[in-house]
Amino acid sequence: MAIIKGDFIDNLPKVYGMYTGGFIGFVLLMAIFEQMGMGSDTIGILFVAFTIAIYAGIGWMSRTMAVDAYYVAGRQVPAVFNGMATAADWMSGASFVAMAGGIYFGGHGYLAFVVGWTGGYILVASLMAPYLRKFGCYTVPDFIGTRYGGNLPRFFGVVILAVASFTYVTAQINATGTIASRALQIPFEVGVWFGLSGILLCSMLGGMRAVTWTQVAQYIVLIIAYLVPVFWMSNKQGFGLMPQFVYGDAVQRITELEAMYNMGSLEAVSGAKAGLKALTVPYAAAGNSWAFVTLVFCMMTGTASLPHILMRYFTTPSVKAARQSVAWSLMFIFLLYFTAPALATFTKLSILDPNLATGIIGKSIADVQALDWIQKWSNVGFLQIIDANKDGILQLNEFFMRGDIVVLATPEIAGLPYVISGLVAAGGMAAAMSTADGLLLAIANALSHDLYYKIIDPSADTKHRLIVARVLLLVIGAAAAFVASFQLTSILGAVAWAFDFAASGLFFPIVLGIWWKRANRQGAIAGMVLGFLTGTWYLYMIRWGGMDLWFGIDHLRFAIIGMPVSLAAMVIVSLMTPEPDAETQAMVDEIRIPTGETVLDSSH
Amino acid sequence: MSTDTSNRVEHWQRTKRLMFITLTIWFFFSFVVHWFANSLNAFTFLDFPFGFYMAAQGSEIAFVITLFWFVKAQHTIDRECGFAEED
């Protein structure tokens, strides 16, 4: 096995180069089949089935019974490939499907998510990832437990990790279910379980090693699926080869059109289905600065505290590679994130501008309702037209749609062939599956390594530990799919909450564990528990307890309340109690330099 | 460990300084620029309202460049203080 593995690592560029070529070949083959008259349903099914079969194949080939391969992929993932895997781990169904739609509706204010979800990587690289890599831990609670000593900090670390990641993973399984049910034409509840089995096929047998290599494959699919329609569309509409840099005119034109259509003075029309919205927010207006920067802050600190991201940097061969790999992750994420506003702008302009053939606002409602894509998406309840003033002309406030449409329906709005829609479905599936995989593995690893092995049964042998890890993966996956099938929360709300939970409880205990030697066990416990509980209490009170917002901090931003409490509690309690022993202080010195052995050895 | 203590002290001093510089740049592009987005929107850049541009692309480009620069700078510190890994 060792020989095959060595060869595989050496040949990574070749292997994934061939894979990318094969995938492009598959897309072209589907395009030919479409020309030959194959139905769009068949194409959609083939896209989803073919890509999932490949991921499952990679998962099967990466099966392992070695502890360090299962938990940290044998620590031999090169920086660039780990960057791709992290990007796929990071960009969820929400980023892929919902982000451009969010910008379409929310305009400038919504860009806080884009800024927050990129800038957080500066914190990851400068404050955390290289030091955690040197530490040699398998999980984030593994660091907290060893740095602060004792089972209690480890236990609280596991609890916060589980709450944050579980909140996030239900949203992802919900997204896989939505896409699978649409592409394969099965009921949503069945789609959820179908998505889960795909996810488990990737992670069950090979743990982190399998997840790493499937995530690289998923990144390649999702970035092709996101970029191809945008480039194609912009060429068709005459925006040139690199549309990302030249849509400034389009932004200004949208502002003019909004004034022309009297946005802001139109009355809200009621009667639309739940989840559908009309355009009400001016696209380029900056809005409330306080709301913007607080959201940016929560998303950034959350990025730096989410264990499924941090644990990706435990898999690199060196500390330097961990650092480089953060920069590559951001680069690969950036490719999608700086395209999303361009996509939102093109779609918005093509709907609003009466001079374009695709424009619908200001046209007669009868004509608009005759359009193919309007009919198709109205039929599934994603789009609605209500002629409130009965004049037969479509106004800005009479056109309702769901944000998801912006990415999913763009190929149809722009009149691209169906093969592109199939590609987009495969991309969305890849994005949701890769994030769900990383999250499920983060929870199952923390429970099996930290709770079962470190706290409950430290004498368990390797085989036993890895079987427990897999059983837990199955149980947690099933629980998440069960919760997801009720569709309790909106995808975006659940995602933002996960960031706030993680930032409230984990950010300062991790950062101060590295940067402040004086931080001790009592302080860390106080910081985790009080930060997490205060944040959660605030969320509960404003959401269900009827309390008024403090300083306009809403439920998406509750880490603004939890984090200062966490910091204050940790510093005050640490200073009131004895400093950590000499051994712990020496350990902190050791993680601050890249050279030398890791603090924890590979069989801990 | 045979490495002498003064190297460790110097290495950590310089690492801390790099961290503060990196986070200052980060703070500027994460918060300061967007706090003044309304005023910046009065200017245009590549035909974009400038505040909108910074949120949609400008800050993100700055983050990517900062991060690659940081990686290089930290490696220089590690090497000069004798703590760079062999690879």
CSV table of N, CA and C in Angstrom, one decimal, chain A residues 112-213:
chain,number,residue,atom,x,y,z
A,112,ALA,N,-21.1,41.8,2.2
A,112,ALA,CA,-20.5,41.6,3.5
A,112,ALA,C,-20.1,40.1,3.6
A,113,PHE,N,-21.0,39.2,3.1
A,113,PHE,CA,-20.7,37.8,3.2
A,113,PHE,C,-19.4,37.5,2.3
A,114,VAL,N,-19.3,38.1,1.2
A,114,VAL,CA,-18.2,37.8,0.3
A,114,VAL,C,-16.9,38.3,0.9
A,115,VAL,N,-16.9,39.5,1.5
A,115,VAL,CA,-15.8,40.0,2.2
A,115,VAL,C,-15.4,39.1,3.4
A,116,GLY,N,-16.4,38.8,4.2
A,116,GLY,CA,-16.2,38.0,5.4
A,116,GLY,C,-15.6,36.6,5.1
A,117,TRP,N,-16.2,36.0,4.1
A,117,TRP,CA,-15.8,34.6,3.8
A,117,TRP,C,-14.5,34.5,3.1
A,118,THR,N,-13.9,35.6,2.7
A,118,THR,CA,-12.5,35.6,2.1
A,118,THR,C,-11.5,36.0,3.1
A,119,GLY,N,-11.8,37.2,3.8
A,119,GLY,CA,-10.8,37.8,4.7
A,119,GLY,C,-10.5,36.9,5.9
A,120,GLY,N,-11.4,36.0,6.3
A,120,GLY,CA,-11.2,35.2,7.4
A,120,GLY,C,-10.0,34.3,7.3
A,121,TYR,N,-9.6,34.1,6.0
A,121,TYR,CA,-8.4,33.2,5.8
A,121,TYR,C,-7.1,33.9,6.2
A,122,ILE,N,-7.1,35.3,6.3
A,122,ILE,CA,-5.9,36.0,6.8
A,122,ILE,C,-5.7,35.6,8.3
A,123,LEU,N,-6.8,35.5,9.0
A,123,LEU,CA,-6.8,35.1,10.4
A,123,LEU,C,-6.3,33.7,10.5
A,124,VAL,N,-6.8,32.8,9.7
A,124,VAL,CA,-6.5,31.4,9.7
A,124,VAL,C,-4.9,31.3,9.5
A,125,ALA,N,-4.4,32.0,8.6
A,125,ALA,CA,-3.0,31.8,8.2
A,125,ALA,C,-2.1,32.5,9.3
A,126,SER,N,-2.4,33.7,9.7
A,126,SER,CA,-1.5,34.4,10.6
A,126,SER,C,-1.6,34.0,12.0
A,127,LEU,N,-2.8,33.6,12.5
A,127,LEU,CA,-3.0,33.3,13.9
A,127,LEU,C,-3.0,31.8,14.2
A,128,MET,N,-3.4,31.0,13.3
A,128,MET,CA,-3.8,29.6,13.7
A,128,MET,C,-3.1,28.4,13.0
A,129,ALA,N,-3.4,28.3,11.7
A,129,ALA,CA,-3.1,27.1,11.0
A,129,ALA,C,-1.7,26.5,11.2
A,130,PRO,N,-0.7,27.4,10.9
A,130,PRO,CA,0.7,26.8,11.0
A,130,PRO,C,1.0,26.2,12.4
A,131,TYR,N,0.5,26.9,13.5
A,131,TYR,CA,0.8,26.5,14.8
A,131,TYR,C,0.1,25.2,15.2
A,132,LEU,N,-1.2,25.1,14.7
A,132,LEU,CA,-1.9,23.9,15.0
A,132,LEU,C,-1.3,22.7,14.2
A,133,ARG,N,-0.8,23.0,13.0
A,133,ARG,CA,-0.1,21.9,12.3
A,133,ARG,C,1.1,21.4,13.1
A,134,LYS,N,1.9,22.4,13.6
A,134,LYS,CA,3.1,22.0,14.4
A,134,LYS,C,2.7,21.2,15.6
A,135,PHE,N,1.6,21.5,16.2
A,135,PHE,CA,1.1,20.9,17.4
A,135,PHE,C,0.9,19.4,17.1
A,136,GLY,N,0.4,19.1,15.9
A,136,GLY,CA,0.3,17.6,15.5
A,136,GLY,C,-1.0,17.0,16.0
A,137,CYS,N,-2.1,17.9,16.2
A,137,CYS,CA,-3.3,17.3,16.7
A,137,CYS,C,-4.1,16.7,15.6
A,138,TYR,N,-5.1,15.8,15.9
A,138,TYR,CA,-6.0,15.2,15.0
A,138,TYR,C,-7.3,16.1,14.8
A,139,THR,N,-7.7,16.7,15.9
A,139,THR,CA,-8.9,17.5,15.9
A,139,THR,C,-8.7,18.8,16.6
A,140,VAL,N,-9.6,19.7,16.5
A,140,VAL,CA,-9.5,21.0,17.2
A,140,VAL,C,-9.6,20.8,18.7
A,141,PRO,N,-10.6,20.0,19.2
A,141,PRO,CA,-10.6,19.7,20.7
A,141,PRO,C,-9.4,19.0,21.2
A,142,ASP,N,-8.7,18.3,20.3
A,142,ASP,CA,-7.4,17.6,20.7
A,142,ASP,C,-6.4,18.7,21.1
A,143,PHE,N,-6.4,19.8,20.3
A,143,PHE,CA,-5.5,20.9,20.7
A,143,PHE,C,-5.9,21.5,22.0
A,144,ILE,N,-7.2,21.8,22.2
A,144,ILE,CA,-7.7,22.5,23.4
A,144,ILE,C,-7.4,21.6,24.6
A,145,GLY,N,-7.7,20.3,24.4
A,145,GLY,CA,-7.5,19.4,25.5
A,145,GLY,C,-6.1,19.2,26.0
A,146,THR,N,-5.2,19.2,25.0
A,146,THR,CA,-3.8,19.0,25.4
A,146,THR,C,-3.1,20.3,25.9
A,147,ARG,N,-3.5,21.4,25.2
A,147,ARG,CA,-2.9,22.7,25.6
A,147,ARG,C,-3.3,23.1,27.0
A,148,TYR,N,-4.6,22.9,27.3
A,148,TYR,CA,-5.1,23.4,28.6
A,148,TYR,C,-5.1,22.3,29.7
A,149,GLY,N,-5.0,21.0,29.2
A,149,GLY,CA,-4.9,19.9,30.2
A,149,GLY,C,-6.3,19.5,30.7
A,150,GLY,N,-6.4,18.2,30.9
A,150,GLY,CA,-7.7,17.8,31.6
A,150,GLY,C,-8.8,17.5,30.6
A,151,ASN,N,-9.8,16.8,31.1
A,151,ASN,CA,-10.9,16.4,30.2
A,151,ASN,C,-11.9,17.4,30.0
A,152,LEU,N,-12.0,18.3,30.9
A,152,LEU,CA,-13.1,19.3,30.9
A,152,LEU,C,-13.0,20.2,29.7
A,153,PRO,N,-11.8,20.9,29.4
A,153,PRO,CA,-11.7,21.8,28.3
A,153,PRO,C,-12.0,21.0,27.0
A,154,ARG,N,-11.4,19.7,26.9
A,154,ARG,CA,-11.6,18.9,25.7
A,154,ARG,C,-13.1,18.7,25.5
A,155,PHE,N,-13.8,18.4,26.6
A,155,PHE,CA,-15.2,18.1,26.5
A,155,PHE,C,-16.0,19.3,26.0
A,156,PHE,N,-15.7,20.5,26.5
A,156,PHE,CA,-16.5,21.6,26.0
A,156,PHE,C,-16.1,21.9,24.6
A,157,GLY,N,-14.9,21.7,24.2
A,157,GLY,CA,-14.5,21.9,22.8
A,157,GLY,C,-15.3,21.0,21.9
A,158,VAL,N,-15.5,19.7,22.3
A,158,VAL,CA,-16.3,18.8,21.5
A,158,VAL,C,-17.7,19.3,21.4
A,159,VAL,N,-18.3,19.8,22.5
A,159,VAL,CA,-19.7,20.2,22.5
A,159,VAL,C,-19.9,21.4,21.5
A,160,ILE,N,-19.0,22.4,21.6
A,160,ILE,CA,-19.2,23.5,20.7
A,160,ILE,C,-19.0,23.1,19.3
A,161,LEU,N,-18.0,22.3,19.0
A,161,LEU,CA,-17.7,21.9,17.7
A,161,LEU,C,-19.0,21.1,17.1
A,162,ALA,N,-19.5,20.3,18.0
A,162,ALA,CA,-20.7,19.5,17.5
A,162,ALA,C,-21.9,20.4,17.2
A,163,VAL,N,-22.1,21.4,18.1
A,163,VAL,CA,-23.3,22.2,17.9
A,163,VAL,C,-23.1,23.0,16.6
A,164,ALA,N,-21.9,23.7,16.4
A,164,ALA,CA,-21.7,24.5,15.2
A,164,ALA,C,-21.7,23.7,14.0
A,165,SER,N,-21.0,22.6,13.9
A,165,SER,CA,-21.0,21.8,12.7
A,165,SER,C,-22.3,21.1,12.4
A,166,PHE,N,-23.0,20.7,13.4
A,166,PHE,CA,-24.3,20.0,13.1
A,166,PHE,C,-25.3,21.0,12.5
A,167,THR,N,-25.3,22.2,13.1
A,167,THR,CA,-26.2,23.3,12.5
A,167,THR,C,-25.9,23.5,11.0
A,168,TYR,N,-24.6,23.5,10.7
A,168,TYR,CA,-24.1,23.7,9.3
A,168,TYR,C,-24.5,22.5,8.4
A,169,VAL,N,-24.3,21.3,9.0
A,169,VAL,CA,-24.4,20.1,8.1
A,169,VAL,C,-25.8,19.8,7.7
A,170,THR,N,-26.8,20.2,8.6
A,170,THR,CA,-28.2,19.9,8.2
A,170,THR,C,-28.5,20.8,6.9
A,171,ALA,N,-28.0,22.0,6.9
A,171,ALA,CA,-28.2,22.9,5.8
A,171,ALA,C,-27.6,22.3,4.5
A,172,GLN,N,-26.5,21.7,4.6
A,172,GLN,CA,-25.8,21.1,3.4
A,172,GLN,C,-26.6,19.9,2.9
A,173,ILE,N,-27.1,19.0,3.9
A,173,ILE,CA,-27.8,17.8,3.4
A,173,ILE,C,-29.1,18.3,2.8
A,174,ASN,N,-29.7,19.3,3.4
A,174,ASN,CA,-30.9,19.9,2.8
A,174,ASN,C,-30.6,20.3,1.3
A,175,ALA,N,-29.4,20.9,1.1
A,175,ALA,CA,-29.1,21.3,-0.3
A,175,ALA,C,-28.9,20.2,-1.2
A,176,THR,N,-28.2,19.1,-0.7
A,176,THR,CA,-28.0,17.9,-1.6
A,176,THR,C,-29.4,17.3,-1.9
A,177,GLY,N,-30.2,17.3,-0.9
A,177,GLY,CA,-31.6,16.7,-1.2
A,177,GLY,C,-32.3,17.5,-2.2
A,178,THR,N,-32.3,18.9,-2.1
A,178,THR,CA,-33.0,19.7,-3.1
A,178,THR,C,-32.5,19.5,-4.5
A,179,ILE,N,-31.1,19.4,-4.7
A,179,ILE,CA,-30.6,19.3,-6.0
A,179,ILE,C,-30.9,17.9,-6.5
A,180,ALA,N,-30.6,16.9,-5.7
A,180,ALA,CA,-30.9,15.5,-6.1
A,180,ALA,C,-32.3,15.3,-6.5
A,181,SER,N,-33.2,15.9,-5.7
A,181,SER,CA,-34.6,15.6,-6.0
A,181,SER,C,-35.0,16.2,-7.3
A,182,ARG,N,-34.4,17.4,-7.6
A,182,ARG,CA,-34.7,18.1,-8.9
A,182,ARG,C,-34.1,17.4,-10.1
A,183,ALA,N,-32.8,17.0,-9.9
A,183,ALA,CA,-32.1,16.4,-11.1
A,183,ALA,C,-32.6,15.0,-11.3
A,184,LEU,N,-32.9,14.2,-10.3
A,184,LEU,CA,-33.3,12.8,-10.5
A,184,LEU,C,-34.8,12.6,-10.4
A,185,GLN,N,-35.5,13.7,-10.2
A,185,GLN,CA,-37.0,13.7,-10.1
A,185,GLN,C,-37.5,12.7,-9.1
A,186,ILE,N,-37.0,12.8,-7.9
A,186,ILE,CA,-37.5,12.0,-6.8
A,186,ILE,C,-38.0,12.9,-5.7
A,187,PRO,N,-38.8,12.5,-4.8
A,187,PRO,CA,-39.3,13.3,-3.7
A,187,PRO,C,-38.2,13.9,-2.9
A,188,PHE,N,-38.3,15.1,-2.3
A,188,PHE,CA,-37.3,15.7,-1.5
A,188,PHE,C,-36.8,14.8,-0.3
A,189,GLU,N,-37.7,14.1,0.4
A,189,GLU,CA,-37.3,13.3,1.5
A,189,GLU,C,-36.4,12.1,1.0
A,190,VAL,N,-36.7,11.6,-0.1
A,190,VAL,CA,-35.9,10.5,-0.7
A,190,VAL,C,-34.5,11.1,-1.1
A,191,GLY,N,-34.6,12.3,-1.7
A,191,GLY,CA,-33.4,13.0,-2.2
A,191,GLY,C,-32.4,13.2,-1.1
A,192,VAL,N,-32.9,13.6,0.1
A,192,VAL,CA,-32.0,13.8,1.3
A,192,VAL,C,-31.3,12.5,1.6
A,193,TRP,N,-31.9,11.4,1.7
A,193,TRP,CA,-31.3,10.1,2.0
A,193,TRP,C,-30.3,9.7,0.9
A,194,PHE,N,-30.7,10.0,-0.4
A,194,PHE,CA,-29.9,9.6,-1.5
A,194,PHE,C,-28.6,10.5,-1.4
A,195,GLY,N,-28.7,11.8,-1.1
A,195,GLY,CA,-27.5,12.6,-0.9
A,195,GLY,C,-26.6,12.1,0.2
A,196,LEU,N,-27.3,11.7,1.3
A,196,LEU,CA,-26.5,11.2,2.4
A,196,LEU,C,-25.7,10.0,2.0
A,197,SER,N,-26.3,9.1,1.3
A,197,SER,CA,-25.5,7.9,1.0
A,197,SER,C,-24.3,8.2,0.1
A,198,GLY,N,-24.5,9.2,-0.8
A,198,GLY,CA,-23.4,9.6,-1.6
A,198,GLY,C,-22.3,10.2,-0.7
A,199,ILE,N,-22.7,11.0,0.2
A,199,ILE,CA,-21.7,11.6,1.1
A,199,ILE,C,-20.9,10.5,1.9
A,200,LEU,N,-21.7,9.6,2.5
A,200,LEU,CA,-21.0,8.5,3.3
A,200,LEU,C,-20.1,7.6,2.5
A,201,LEU,N,-20.5,7.4,1.2
A,201,LEU,CA,-19.6,6.6,0.4
A,201,LEU,C,-18.2,7.2,0.2
A,202,CYS,N,-18.2,8.6,0.3
A,202,CYS,CA,-16.9,9.3,0.1
A,202,CYS,C,-16.1,9.2,1.4
A,203,SER,N,-16.7,9.1,2.6
A,203,SER,CA,-16.0,9.4,3.8
A,203,SER,C,-15.8,8.1,4.7
A,204,MET,N,-16.8,7.2,4.6
A,204,MET,CA,-16.8,6.1,5.6
A,204,MET,C,-15.5,5.3,5.6
A,205,LEU,N,-15.1,4.8,4.4
A,205,LEU,CA,-14.0,3.9,4.4
A,205,LEU,C,-12.7,4.5,4.6
A,206,GLY,N,-12.5,5.7,4.1
A,206,GLY,CA,-11.1,6.3,4.1
A,206,GLY,C,-11.0,7.5,5.0
A,207,GLY,N,-12.0,7.9,5.7
A,207,GLY,CA,-11.9,9.1,6.6
A,207,GLY,C,-11.3,10.3,5.8
A,208,MET,N,-10.4,10.9,6.5
A,208,MET,CA,-9.8,12.2,5.9
A,208,MET,C,-9.1,11.9,4.6
A,209,ARG,N,-8.4,10.8,4.5
A,209,ARG,CA,-7.8,10.6,3.2
A,209,ARG,C,-8.8,10.5,2.0
A,210,ALA,N,-9.9,9.8,2.2
A,210,ALA,CA,-10.9,9.7,1.2
A,210,ALA,C,-11.5,11.0,0.9
A,211,VAL,N,-11.8,11.8,2.0
A,211,VAL,CA,-12.5,13.1,1.9
A,211,VAL,C,-11.6,14.0,1.1
A,212,THR,N,-10.3,14.0,1.4
A,212,THR,CA,-9.3,14.9,0.7
A,212,THR,C,-9.4,14.7,-0.8
A,213,TRP,N,-9.2,13.4,-1.2
A,213,TRP,CA,-9.1,13.2,-2.6
A,213,TRP,C,-10.4,13.4,-3.3
